[in-house]
C-alpha cells in the first residue's frame, strides 16, 4: 500500500511537471492572467472603489461574494468545533475543582457538584495542574496585549492602503486573547470574552457582512452592491464602495477573532471550557 | 423584486443560520420554527425563480453589481432553477420529517445543528446556481465543511468515518481548486461563460491542442469523482453516511453526490463544451470502465449488507456510476439520462433515506429487526415500496425513465458493458428490495421493539406473540409521515412529467448540434 501511494505521488508529480511546461513564465506581462482581467482591476480599483490597494478592492468588492462565503467558512469552522467538541453534559467524569485561599495559600479540593462561588473574594479557582507562573512572563504578556490590539485595529482599518484587512486583523485580535490564555489561564480569557459572547460575535460578524449585502437590495442595488449606499452616505459611488469594504472588513475581523478564540478554548480544554492551557 | 430572486434563494438560509446561532441564547424554543421558516422561504423563492425562468427564459444576476467576468455572477437557467427547487425542497422535507429525530440525536446542540444544516443547504444551492468556477469552490467548502460536522455525530464509528470523509473530501476539493488554477493561468478568467469562450478560442480543435487545459479538465474530473464517490474513490462514502445520525444522512446523502454530478454536467456543458470534454476517446473509455465498475461494485456490495442504511449507501455508489457513465457516453441520450437521473435519484435517495430513518426508529435498521414491517409500519412500508419500485425501474416511476435514457444512450454509443451493468444493477436492486419485502411481510417481528437479538434468525424470534400484532403499532407520527408521503408521491409525478421535464429543462441546455 505504501508503495502504491509512493507510485501515485510520483506519477502525479511527473504529470504536473509535464503539464506545467505550457504555463506562462512567472510575471510574464503577456500571459493570459496579466492581460485579461488584471488590468481591469488594477486600473479600475482607485476610480471605481476609492481603494488604492487593489487586492483589498478585489477581495472586498469585485469578488466580495467569495469573501462573504469564506467568512462563513470561518464561522462554520467555529460552529463545527462547538458541535463536535463541546462537552455540555459531563456524565461519568469525576471532577475536582481546586480553590486557593488567597491570604493563606491553602488549596481546597472540592468534588464536582460543590463549588465556591466565584464572587467569594478570598478564594480563587486554580487549574488542577497549576504551577506557579513566572511573574515576568505574565506581566510582559499582559503588557503586550493592548499594543497587539491597537495594531490589529490599524491592520483592519488600513487594509485599503496597505497589506491588511479583516482576516489579518481578526487573527491579531484573537492572538491577543490567546496570549492572555497562554500566560495566565483559560478562565481569564473566559471572563474577558465568554463563550456566549464569542459565538454571538462570530455570527454577528458574518451577519454584518451579509446584512450589508442584503440591505443594498432596499437601496435599489444588487446583493453586495455597496455603490447603492451612495445616497445613504451622502457621498459619491466610489466613496460609498470604499465605506462598504470597510464595513465588511470589520465584519470579517469580528468573525475571525471570535471563531479563533472559540476554537482555542474548545481545543485547549477538551471541550469543557473549564480549565486548560 | 423578481430580478433579485436568484440571491433570495440563498439569503434566507444564511440569515436563518445566524439567527438560530443567536437564538441558542435568546429564543431557544422558537429555533426550530425559525430554521423551518428559512428553509420554506428559500424553497418558495426557488419555486418562484423556476417558474420565472421557465416562462421568461434564463437570467444572469450580477452579485455586487459588477458584470462578469469582473465580478461574480449567478446564472439561473432552466436546469439550475429546477435543481435549486429540488435541493431546497429536499432539504425542507428532510428537516420537517426529522424534528423529533434532531431533538433526540443532538441533545443541547440543536441550535448548532440547525445552523450547520442551513449552511449546508446554502452551500449546495450556491454550487448549483453560481456561474463562477472559483465561487463554486468556495461553496463546495461551505457545503462540505458543514457536512463533515453534522455527519460526525452518530453511532459507533461516526466520528472516525467523518474524519476519513474530511481527509478524502478535502483532497477532492483541492484537486478541483488545482484544476481551476490551471484554467486561470491559461485563460485569465474564472467566469464559466467567459472560460468557455476563451477555451474555444485557445483550442479550436479540442482539448488535445493544449496539455495544460487537458490537465485542468483531468484534475477537475478527478476532484469531482472523489467528491461524488465514484468507484475507486468511494471508500469514505458508506461509512460516513451509515454511522451518522439519521437526519444528517438524510440531508447529505441525497444532496452531495447529486450536486457534484450536477457540477460535472455544468463543467461539460458550460465550461468545456461537450466536444472538448469528450474529445479524448481513451479518457471516455476509462471513465466508462470506472462507471461500469462502480455500478457492479455498488450492487454486489449492497447484496452483502445486513442493515437498510448501509445497503442504501452501496446502492448510492452504483447510482453515481449511472450518472458519470451517462455523462461520458458521448451522445444526447446519455447526457439527458444523466441530467434526468440527477433529479430522479435525488428524490429516490431522499425517499429511501427518510424511510430508513423511520424504520430505524420504529423497528431497528437491521434486516433481522424488520419482521412484520408491513403490519407494524404500513405507511412507511408503502413509501419503501414506491422508492424501491423507482430504484428498480418499474415503468410509471421516474427511475424507469432515467434508465431508459441511459440504456438507449449506451446502446447508441455501443457501450454494451455499461448497458449490461445497468440491467444487472436493476436486477440486483430487485433482489435487494424483494428480500426486504419478504422479511417485512412474512418475517415474525422480534420480541421487543428495536431490541432484536442479533444472533437469532428473524423467522424464529416471534414465539412470545401468539396473536397478530396490531396494525400501525410502531408507525411514526403523521408529522414525520407527511413529508415522506409527499416525496414518495413525487416519484410517480416526476415519472409522469418526464416528457415536460426533458422538453423544458434538459433540451434547452444541451447544444442543438449534439447527436
Coordinates of C-alpha atoms in Angstrom, one line a residue, chain A residues 16 19-20 22-24 32-33 36-38 40-41 48-49 61-63 65-66 68-70 72-73 75-77 79-80 82-86 88-89 196 199-200 203 206-207 210-211 214 217-218 221-225 241, chain B residues 4 7 14-15 18 21-22 24-25 61-64 66 69-72 74 106-109 112-113 116 119 132 134-135 138-139 141-142 145-146 149-150 153 159 178 182 184-189 194 198 210-212 215:
Chain A
X16 CA 2.1 18.1 -13.1
X19 CA 1.7 19.9 -17.9
X20 CA 3.4 22.9 -16.3
X22 CA 3.0 25.1 -21.1
X23 CA 2.4 27.7 -18.3
X24 CA 3.4 31.3 -19.0
X32 CA -3.4 35.5 -20.1
X33 CA -4.0 36.4 -16.5
X36 CA -7.4 39.6 -19.4
X37 CA -8.8 40.7 -16.1
X38 CA -5.9 42.1 -14.1
X40 CA -9.5 46.0 -15.2
X41 CA -8.8 45.5 -11.5
X48 CA -14.3 52.7 -9.0
X49 CA -13.9 51.9 -5.3
X61 CA -15.8 44.4 -3.6
X62 CA -15.3 42.8 -7.0
X63 CA -15.3 39.3 -5.6
X65 CA -19.2 37.4 -2.6
X66 CA -16.4 34.8 -2.4
X68 CA -18.5 36.5 2.3
X69 CA -18.6 32.7 2.0
X70 CA -15.0 32.4 3.1
X72 CA -19.0 31.9 6.5
X73 CA -16.4 29.1 6.3
X75 CA -17.8 30.8 11.2
X76 CA -18.7 27.2 10.1
X77 CA -15.3 26.0 11.4
X79 CA -19.6 26.1 14.8
X80 CA -18.3 22.7 13.8
X82 CA -18.6 23.6 19.0
X83 CA -20.9 21.0 17.6
X84 CA -18.3 18.2 17.7
X85 CA -16.1 19.0 20.7
X86 CA -18.2 20.9 23.2
X88 CA -22.2 20.0 27.6
X89 CA -23.1 17.1 29.8
X196 CA -21.6 33.1 24.6
X199 CA -20.3 32.8 19.4
X200 CA -22.7 35.7 19.1
X203 CA -22.5 35.2 14.0
X206 CA -20.9 37.3 9.1
X207 CA -24.3 38.8 9.6
X210 CA -24.3 39.5 4.6
X211 CA -26.5 42.2 6.0
X214 CA -28.9 42.4 1.7
X217 CA -31.4 45.5 -2.2
X218 CA -33.5 48.0 -0.4
X221 CA -28.8 47.8 -5.9
X222 CA -27.9 44.1 -6.3
X223 CA -26.7 42.0 -3.4
X224 CA -23.4 43.4 -2.0
X225 CA -23.5 46.4 -4.3
X241 CA -17.9 51.4 -2.1
Chain B
X4 CA -33.4 39.6 -7.1
X7 CA -30.0 35.7 -4.4
X14 CA -27.6 32.4 5.6
X15 CA -29.6 34.7 7.8
X18 CA -27.1 33.4 12.0
X21 CA -27.0 30.7 16.3
X22 CA -28.0 33.7 18.2
X24 CA -29.5 29.5 21.1
X25 CA -29.1 32.1 23.8
X61 CA -27.6 38.0 -11.7
X62 CA -24.6 40.3 -11.1
X63 CA -23.5 40.0 -7.5
X64 CA -22.2 43.3 -6.2
X66 CA -20.2 44.0 -11.3
X69 CA -16.1 38.4 -15.9
X70 CA -15.0 41.2 -13.5
X71 CA -17.5 40.2 -10.8
X72 CA -19.2 37.0 -9.8
X74 CA -25.3 33.8 -10.7
X106 CA -28.3 16.2 19.2
X107 CA -29.3 16.9 22.8
X108 CA -28.4 20.5 23.8
X109 CA -26.8 21.1 20.4
X112 CA -25.7 24.3 16.3
X113 CA -27.2 21.6 14.2
X116 CA -24.9 23.8 10.2
X119 CA -25.4 26.5 5.8
X132 CA -18.1 31.4 -11.4
X134 CA -13.9 29.8 -8.1
X135 CA -17.1 30.8 -6.3
X138 CA -15.8 28.3 -2.0
X139 CA -19.3 26.9 -1.9
X141 CA -16.1 24.2 1.0
X142 CA -19.2 25.6 2.8
X145 CA -17.4 21.5 5.9
X146 CA -20.9 21.7 7.4
X149 CA -19.6 18.4 11.1
X150 CA -23.2 17.1 11.0
X153 CA -22.4 12.9 15.4
X159 CA -16.5 10.4 14.2
X178 CA -6.0 23.0 -8.7
X182 CA -4.8 25.7 -14.2
X184 CA -7.0 30.6 -14.6
X185 CA -3.3 30.6 -15.5
X186 CA -4.2 29.6 -19.1
X187 CA -7.2 31.8 -19.7
X188 CA -7.0 34.6 -17.0
X189 CA -10.7 34.2 -16.2
X194 CA -16.0 33.6 -20.3
X198 CA -11.6 31.6 -24.2
X210 CA -3.2 22.2 -25.1
X211 CA -1.8 19.8 -22.5
X212 CA -2.4 22.3 -19.7
X215 CA -4.7 18.6 -17.5

